[in-house]
Every structure is written in C-alpha cells, then in structure tokens.
Amino acid sequence: MGIAEILRLRPTGEARAASSLYGSVVAQARDRRFFSALGVPDTLDGRFETLALHVFLLLHRLKLESWEGTAGLARAVIEAFVADMDRTLREMGAADLGVGRRVKEMTQALYGRIKAYEEGLAQGGDGALEAALRRNLYGTLDMPRLADLAAVARYVRRQHTALAAQPISLLRAGRDGFVPLSDPEDPEPQP
C-alpha cells in the first residue's frame, strides 16, 4: 500500500468496489416504478427508504459470506452511504453545524431498518417482512395498498435470492447482482 492509499488520496480496490456497488444500490433504489407502480411515496422520506432497503439487501448479502474480506467491503459501503447523505444534505442547503447530527440520525435509521428487514427475512412467511416494510418504506402513509406490500415483499425475497447466488468475487470487484424490478403483479423477474 502506498502513501496515497494510506492518506486516502487514491481509493483502494475495496473503496472502488464499494463505490461501484453503492452506485448500483442508488440506481436500483431510484427505479421510478417503486413510486409510480408500488405506491412508495415520492418524497425525501420515500427515497431514503428505498435507498435504505437496497443498502440493507447488499449488506445482508455481504454478511452471509464467511470470507473475512467482506467486513471491510461492507464498512466501505456504509461509508459511501454516509458520504452520500452528507453531500445530499449540503446540496439541499442544510447548515454545516447540523449536517453531522442529521447524518448520524440517518445512519441510525439505516441500522434500524437493517435490523427490521433481517428479522423479516428470517421468518418463513411474509408477515414480518410486510410489517417492517409498512413501518419503514410506507411509514408516511396511513394505509398502503396490501397488493403493494405483497409485491415489494416478493421483490425483497427475489433480490435476496439473486444476491445470495452472486459470487463474492463479483461483488468484491464492484459488480452487483440486483435483478430488475418486474411488473408489480408479476412475482418473477424480467429477463
């Protein structure tokens, strides 16, 4: 490792991979169909929630791996999330003194979502997962459509399966295994 990597002047391979993976997370989370077809509120909160859901999916995949190198990659993905939240808040005009506190709150919210979604996936049926989605992804709505909750729960399980099948070598190279968002009525992914 050279002095540039030590001083973080040049990203390490892990940081480059995490940046690429985080970019894929953002792209997947911004799919308009979450907002237009699946009823996720197209608000700052709704966009944060779709991002948090996809960060969870990636981190959960990395957590499934026993290879010791994934902890550093997972940490680098979280660092990319934190940097993105910091940059976004500053672009929105948040005062410098409040940015750190707000980023900390957003990061804590992410960890809460991770815990809720892990518990939801761990249970056999979709009841716990749908409850977590209702509280978080649809948390600003009085009553989300049940069909939307069921479709997103299927989507989460499909992404979980697809990411679990992705070889860790590809993830470490910065290539994600997200499948495209399919039609909300179709439980199978589009080719």
PDB file of C-alpha atoms in Angstrom:
ATOM      1  CA  MET A   1       0.000   0.000   0.000  1.00  0.00           C
ATOM      2  CA  GLY A   2       1.387   3.365  -0.995  1.00  0.00           C
ATOM      3  CA  ILE A   3       1.208   6.693   0.802  1.00  0.00           C
ATOM      4  CA  ALA A   4      -1.715   7.788  -1.404  1.00  0.00           C
ATOM      5  CA  GLU A   5      -3.847   4.894  -0.137  1.00  0.00           C
ATOM      6  CA  ILE A   6      -2.801   5.463   3.477  1.00  0.00           C
ATOM      7  CA  LEU A   7      -3.818   9.111   3.246  1.00  0.00           C
ATOM      8  CA  ARG A   8      -6.917   8.112   1.245  1.00  0.00           C
ATOM      9  CA  LEU A   9      -5.831  10.301  -1.650  1.00  0.00           C
ATOM     10  CA  ARG A  10      -6.448   7.421  -4.027  1.00  0.00           C
ATOM     11  CA  PRO A  11      -9.216   4.925  -3.332  1.00  0.00           C
ATOM     12  CA  THR A  12      -8.233   1.374  -2.514  1.00  0.00           C
ATOM     13  CA  GLY A  13      -9.655  -1.512  -4.508  1.00  0.00           C
ATOM     14  CA  GLU A  14     -12.160  -2.094  -1.723  1.00  0.00           C
ATOM     15  CA  ALA A  15     -13.261   1.552  -1.771  1.00  0.00           C
ATOM     16  CA  ARG A  16     -13.608   1.472  -5.575  1.00  0.00           C
ATOM     17  CA  ALA A  17     -15.683  -1.711  -5.363  1.00  0.00           C
ATOM     18  CA  ALA A  18     -17.851  -0.207  -2.606  1.00  0.00           C
ATOM     19  CA  SER A  19     -18.347   2.963  -4.637  1.00  0.00           C
ATOM     20  CA  SER A  20     -19.428   0.923  -7.647  1.00  0.00           C
ATOM     21  CA  LEU A  21     -21.746  -1.243  -5.543  1.00  0.00           C
ATOM     22  CA  TYR A  22     -23.233   1.805  -3.839  1.00  0.00           C
ATOM     23  CA  GLY A  23     -23.838   3.365  -7.258  1.00  0.00           C
ATOM     24  CA  SER A  24     -25.757   0.227  -8.230  1.00  0.00           C
ATOM     25  CA  VAL A  25     -27.748   0.426  -4.991  1.00  0.00           C
ATOM     26  CA  VAL A  26     -28.690   4.032  -5.748  1.00  0.00           C
ATOM     27  CA  ALA A  27     -29.659   3.210  -9.337  1.00  0.00           C
ATOM     28  CA  GLN A  28     -31.840   0.291  -8.221  1.00  0.00           C
ATOM     29  CA  ALA A  29     -33.456   2.352  -5.449  1.00  0.00           C
ATOM     30  CA  ARG A  30     -34.302   5.157  -7.891  1.00  0.00           C
ATOM     31  CA  ASP A  31     -36.341   2.925 -10.194  1.00  0.00           C
ATOM     32  CA  ARG A  32     -39.446   5.048 -10.829  1.00  0.00           C
ATOM     33  CA  ARG A  33     -41.713   2.011 -10.536  1.00  0.00           C
ATOM     34  CA  PHE A  34     -41.283   1.986  -6.763  1.00  0.00           C
ATOM     35  CA  PHE A  35     -43.049   5.339  -6.730  1.00  0.00           C
ATOM     36  CA  SER A  36     -45.369   5.061  -9.725  1.00  0.00           C
ATOM     37  CA  ALA A  37     -46.488   1.424  -9.527  1.00  0.00           C
ATOM     38  CA  LEU A  38     -45.753   0.255  -5.980  1.00  0.00           C
ATOM     39  CA  GLY A  39     -47.084   3.243  -4.051  1.00  0.00           C
ATOM     40  CA  VAL A  40     -43.875   4.234  -2.273  1.00  0.00           C
ATOM     41  CA  PRO A  41     -44.230   7.959  -1.521  1.00  0.00           C
ATOM     42  CA  ASP A  42     -42.164  10.010  -3.975  1.00  0.00           C
ATOM     43  CA  THR A  43     -40.808  12.204  -1.197  1.00  0.00           C
ATOM     44  CA  LEU A  44     -37.476  12.632   0.548  1.00  0.00           C
ATOM     45  CA  ASP A  45     -38.594  10.056   3.101  1.00  0.00           C
ATOM     46  CA  GLY A  46     -39.725   7.604   0.432  1.00  0.00           C
ATOM     47  CA  ARG A  47     -36.479   7.967  -1.475  1.00  0.00           C
ATOM     48  CA  PHE A  48     -34.441   7.486   1.702  1.00  0.00           C
ATOM     49  CA  GLU A  49     -36.459   4.362   2.484  1.00  0.00           C
ATOM     50  CA  THR A  50     -35.899   2.789  -0.954  1.00  0.00           C
ATOM     51  CA  LEU A  51     -32.197   3.550  -0.598  1.00  0.00           C
ATOM     52  CA  ALA A  52     -32.084   2.061   2.910  1.00  0.00           C
ATOM     53  CA  LEU A  53     -33.869  -1.071   1.676  1.00  0.00           C
ATOM     54  CA  HIS A  54     -31.306  -1.634  -1.063  1.00  0.00           C
ATOM     55  CA  VAL A  55     -28.328  -0.865   1.186  1.00  0.00           C
ATOM     56  CA  PHE A  56     -29.758  -3.495   3.529  1.00  0.00           C
ATOM     57  CA  LEU A  57     -30.028  -6.042   0.721  1.00  0.00           C
ATOM     58  CA  LEU A  58     -26.393  -5.554  -0.262  1.00  0.00           C
ATOM     59  CA  LEU A  59     -25.075  -5.554   3.305  1.00  0.00           C
ATOM     60  CA  HIS A  60     -27.163  -8.611   4.152  1.00  0.00           C
ATOM     61  CA  ARG A  61     -25.583 -10.433   1.215  1.00  0.00           C
ATOM     62  CA  LEU A  62     -22.102  -9.486   2.374  1.00  0.00           C
ATOM     63  CA  LYS A  63     -22.971 -10.641   5.891  1.00  0.00           C
ATOM     64  CA  LEU A  64     -23.897 -14.091   4.564  1.00  0.00           C
ATOM     65  CA  GLU A  65     -20.327 -14.545   3.355  1.00  0.00           C
ATOM     66  CA  SER A  66     -17.875 -16.170   5.747  1.00  0.00           C
ATOM     67  CA  TRP A  67     -14.846 -14.797   3.941  1.00  0.00           C
ATOM     68  CA  GLU A  68     -13.177 -12.248   6.220  1.00  0.00           C
ATOM     69  CA  GLY A  69     -12.731  -9.661   3.469  1.00  0.00           C
ATOM     70  CA  THR A  70     -16.415  -8.789   3.312  1.00  0.00           C
ATOM     71  CA  ALA A  71     -16.408  -6.851   6.584  1.00  0.00           C
ATOM     72  CA  GLY A  72     -14.163  -4.188   5.072  1.00  0.00           C
ATOM     73  CA  LEU A  73     -16.273  -4.028   1.928  1.00  0.00           C
ATOM     74  CA  ALA A  74     -19.458  -3.694   3.998  1.00  0.00           C
ATOM     75  CA  ARG A  75     -17.836  -0.900   6.026  1.00  0.00           C
ATOM     76  CA  ALA A  76     -16.818   0.853   2.799  1.00  0.00           C
ATOM     77  CA  VAL A  77     -20.408   0.626   1.501  1.00  0.00           C
ATOM     78  CA  ILE A  78     -21.663   2.237   4.719  1.00  0.00           C
ATOM     79  CA  GLU A  79     -19.001   4.938   4.354  1.00  0.00           C
ATOM     80  CA  ALA A  80     -20.271   5.578   0.813  1.00  0.00           C
ATOM     81  CA  PHE A  81     -23.818   5.866   2.210  1.00  0.00           C
ATOM     82  CA  VAL A  82     -22.684   8.328   4.899  1.00  0.00           C
ATOM     83  CA  ALA A  83     -20.762  10.423   2.353  1.00  0.00           C
ATOM     84  CA  ASP A  84     -23.801  10.441   0.057  1.00  0.00           C
ATOM     85  CA  MET A  85     -26.120  11.559   2.869  1.00  0.00           C
ATOM     86  CA  ASP A  86     -23.643  14.290   3.863  1.00  0.00           C
ATOM     87  CA  ARG A  87     -23.336  15.523   0.277  1.00  0.00           C
ATOM     88  CA  THR A  88     -27.095  15.398  -0.285  1.00  0.00           C
ATOM     89  CA  LEU A  89     -27.880  17.381   2.856  1.00  0.00           C
ATOM     90  CA  ARG A  90     -25.316  20.023   1.937  1.00  0.00           C
ATOM     91  CA  GLU A  91     -26.733  20.271  -1.600  1.00  0.00           C
ATOM     92  CA  MET A  92     -30.171  20.764  -0.062  1.00  0.00           C
ATOM     93  CA  GLY A  93     -28.779  23.700   1.910  1.00  0.00           C
ATOM     94  CA  ALA A  94     -28.512  22.215   5.392  1.00  0.00           C
ATOM     95  CA  ALA A  95     -26.387  24.323   7.709  1.00  0.00           C
ATOM     96  CA  ASP A  96     -22.889  22.952   8.280  1.00  0.00           C
ATOM     97  CA  LEU A  97     -23.413  22.648  12.033  1.00  0.00           C
ATOM     98  CA  GLY A  98     -26.497  20.458  11.613  1.00  0.00           C
ATOM     99  CA  VAL A  99     -25.232  18.123   8.903  1.00  0.00           C
ATOM    100  CA  GLY A 100     -23.227  15.818  11.170  1.00  0.00           C
ATOM    101  CA  ARG A 101     -26.140  15.352  13.566  1.00  0.00           C
ATOM    102  CA  ARG A 102     -28.591  14.672  10.732  1.00  0.00           C
ATOM    103  CA  VAL A 103     -26.242  12.203   9.022  1.00  0.00           C
ATOM    104  CA  LYS A 104     -25.857  10.404  12.345  1.00  0.00           C
ATOM    105  CA  GLU A 105     -29.653  10.190  12.678  1.00  0.00           C
ATOM    106  CA  MET A 106     -29.934   8.859   9.116  1.00  0.00           C
ATOM    107  CA  THR A 107     -27.247   6.266   9.775  1.00  0.00           C
ATOM    108  CA  GLN A 108     -29.009   5.159  12.959  1.00  0.00           C
ATOM    109  CA  ALA A 109     -32.243   4.931  10.961  1.00  0.00           C
ATOM    110  CA  LEU A 110     -30.439   2.742   8.414  1.00  0.00           C
ATOM    111  CA  TYR A 111     -29.272   0.393  11.183  1.00  0.00           C
ATOM    112  CA  GLY A 112     -32.850   0.202  12.490  1.00  0.00           C
ATOM    113  CA  ARG A 113     -34.091  -0.750   9.025  1.00  0.00           C
ATOM    114  CA  ILE A 114     -31.359  -3.353   8.680  1.00  0.00           C
ATOM    115  CA  LYS A 115     -32.469  -4.984  11.942  1.00  0.00           C
ATOM    116  CA  ALA A 116     -36.158  -4.914  10.975  1.00  0.00           C
ATOM    117  CA  TYR A 117     -35.569  -6.302   7.480  1.00  0.00           C
ATOM    118  CA  GLU A 118     -33.214  -9.014   8.765  1.00  0.00           C
ATOM    119  CA  GLU A 119     -35.893 -10.142  11.194  1.00  0.00           C
ATOM    120  CA  GLY A 120     -38.489 -10.035   8.417  1.00  0.00           C
ATOM    121  CA  LEU A 121     -36.379 -12.176   6.093  1.00  0.00           C
ATOM    122  CA  ALA A 122     -35.508 -14.630   8.852  1.00  0.00           C
ATOM    123  CA  GLN A 123     -39.138 -15.574   9.370  1.00  0.00           C
ATOM    124  CA  GLY A 124     -40.669 -18.026   6.918  1.00  0.00           C
ATOM    125  CA  GLY A 125     -43.698 -16.087   5.695  1.00  0.00           C
ATOM    126  CA  ASP A 126     -44.053 -12.552   4.500  1.00  0.00           C
ATOM    127  CA  GLY A 127     -45.960 -11.263   7.553  1.00  0.00           C
ATOM    128  CA  ALA A 128     -42.948  -9.904   9.470  1.00  0.00           C
ATOM    129  CA  LEU A 129     -41.317  -8.598   6.307  1.00  0.00           C
ATOM    130  CA  GLU A 130     -44.515  -6.847   5.226  1.00  0.00           C
ATOM    131  CA  ALA A 131     -44.847  -5.341   8.726  1.00  0.00           C
ATOM    132  CA  ALA A 132     -41.289  -3.982   8.503  1.00  0.00           C
ATOM    133  CA  LEU A 133     -41.997  -2.586   5.030  1.00  0.00           C
ATOM    134  CA  ARG A 134     -45.219  -0.976   6.264  1.00  0.00           C
ATOM    135  CA  ARG A 135     -43.402   0.714   9.174  1.00  0.00           C
ATOM    136  CA  ASN A 136     -40.487   1.913   7.084  1.00  0.00           C
ATOM    137  CA  LEU A 137     -40.934   2.008   3.309  1.00  0.00           C
ATOM    138  CA  TYR A 138     -44.585   3.013   3.647  1.00  0.00           C
ATOM    139  CA  GLY A 139     -44.243   4.649   7.068  1.00  0.00           C
ATOM    140  CA  THR A 140     -45.560   8.047   5.996  1.00  0.00           C
ATOM    141  CA  LEU A 141     -48.789   6.583   4.571  1.00  0.00           C
ATOM    142  CA  ASP A 142     -51.864   5.916   6.694  1.00  0.00           C
ATOM    143  CA  MET A 143     -52.641   2.706   4.853  1.00  0.00           C
ATOM    144  CA  PRO A 144     -50.559   1.399   1.956  1.00  0.00           C
ATOM    145  CA  ARG A 145     -52.216  -0.902  -0.536  1.00  0.00           C
ATOM    146  CA  LEU A 146     -51.876  -4.517   0.549  1.00  0.00           C
ATOM    147  CA  ALA A 147     -51.040  -5.518  -3.027  1.00  0.00           C
ATOM    148  CA  ASP A 148     -48.103  -3.079  -2.974  1.00  0.00           C
ATOM    149  CA  LEU A 149     -46.815  -4.514   0.318  1.00  0.00           C
ATOM    150  CA  ALA A 150     -47.057  -8.048  -1.049  1.00  0.00           C
ATOM    151  CA  ALA A 151     -45.327  -7.078  -4.314  1.00  0.00           C
ATOM    152  CA  VAL A 152     -42.442  -5.374  -2.502  1.00  0.00           C
ATOM    153  CA  ALA A 153     -42.083  -8.325  -0.117  1.00  0.00           C
ATOM    154  CA  ARG A 154     -41.790 -10.627  -3.166  1.00  0.00           C
ATOM    155  CA  TYR A 155     -39.270  -8.213  -4.669  1.00  0.00           C
ATOM    156  CA  VAL A 156     -37.163  -8.220  -1.480  1.00  0.00           C
ATOM    157  CA  ARG A 157     -37.124 -12.017  -1.326  1.00  0.00           C
ATOM    158  CA  ARG A 158     -36.261 -12.199  -5.049  1.00  0.00           C
ATOM    159  CA  GLN A 159     -33.380  -9.732  -4.572  1.00  0.00           C
ATOM    160  CA  HIS A 160     -32.190 -11.648  -1.524  1.00  0.00           C
ATOM    161  CA  THR A 161     -32.102 -14.866  -3.556  1.00  0.00           C
ATOM    162  CA  ALA A 162     -30.392 -13.229  -6.540  1.00  0.00           C
ATOM    163  CA  LEU A 163     -27.736 -11.558  -4.399  1.00  0.00           C
ATOM    164  CA  ALA A 164     -27.117 -14.775  -2.443  1.00  0.00           C
ATOM    165  CA  ALA A 165     -26.402 -16.513  -5.755  1.00  0.00           C
ATOM    166  CA  GLN A 166     -23.944 -13.799  -6.801  1.00  0.00           C
ATOM    167  CA  PRO A 167     -20.343 -14.997  -6.388  1.00  0.00           C
ATOM    168  CA  ILE A 168     -18.485 -12.951  -3.804  1.00  0.00           C
ATOM    169  CA  SER A 169     -15.676 -12.416  -6.301  1.00  0.00           C
ATOM    170  CA  LEU A 170     -18.022 -10.356  -8.477  1.00  0.00           C
ATOM    171  CA  LEU A 171     -19.238  -8.307  -5.521  1.00  0.00           C
ATOM    172  CA  ARG A 172     -15.649  -7.688  -4.437  1.00  0.00           C
ATOM    173  CA  ALA A 173     -14.991  -6.496  -7.995  1.00  0.00           C
ATOM    174  CA  GLY A 174     -17.849  -3.991  -7.623  1.00  0.00           C
ATOM    175  CA  ARG A 175     -20.452  -5.804  -9.707  1.00  0.00           C
ATOM    176  CA  ASP A 176     -23.848  -6.229  -8.109  1.00  0.00           C
ATOM    177  CA  GLY A 177     -26.359  -8.991  -8.585  1.00  0.00           C
ATOM    178  CA  PHE A 178     -29.600  -6.989  -8.424  1.00  0.00           C
ATOM    179  CA  VAL A 179     -32.325  -8.227 -10.711  1.00  0.00           C
ATOM    180  CA  PRO A 180     -34.520  -5.694 -12.496  1.00  0.00           C
ATOM    181  CA  LEU A 181     -37.730  -4.623 -10.836  1.00  0.00           C
ATOM    182  CA  SER A 182     -40.501  -6.567 -12.543  1.00  0.00           C
ATOM    183  CA  ASP A 183     -44.120  -5.694 -13.028  1.00  0.00           C
ATOM    184  CA  PRO A 184     -45.710  -5.392  -9.561  1.00  0.00           C
ATOM    185  CA  GLU A 185     -48.258  -8.102 -10.415  1.00  0.00           C
ATOM    186  CA  ASP A 186     -45.562 -10.488 -11.690  1.00  0.00           C
ATOM    187  CA  PRO A 187     -43.657 -12.367  -8.958  1.00  0.00           C
ATOM    188  CA  GLU A 188     -40.926 -13.388 -11.415  1.00  0.00           C
ATOM    189  CA  PRO A 189     -38.093 -11.073 -12.515  1.00  0.00           C
ATOM    190  CA  GLN A 190     -37.955  -9.710 -16.037  1.00  0.00           C
ATOM    191  CA  PRO A 191     -35.102 -11.164 -18.154  1.00  0.00           C
TER     192      PRO A 191
END
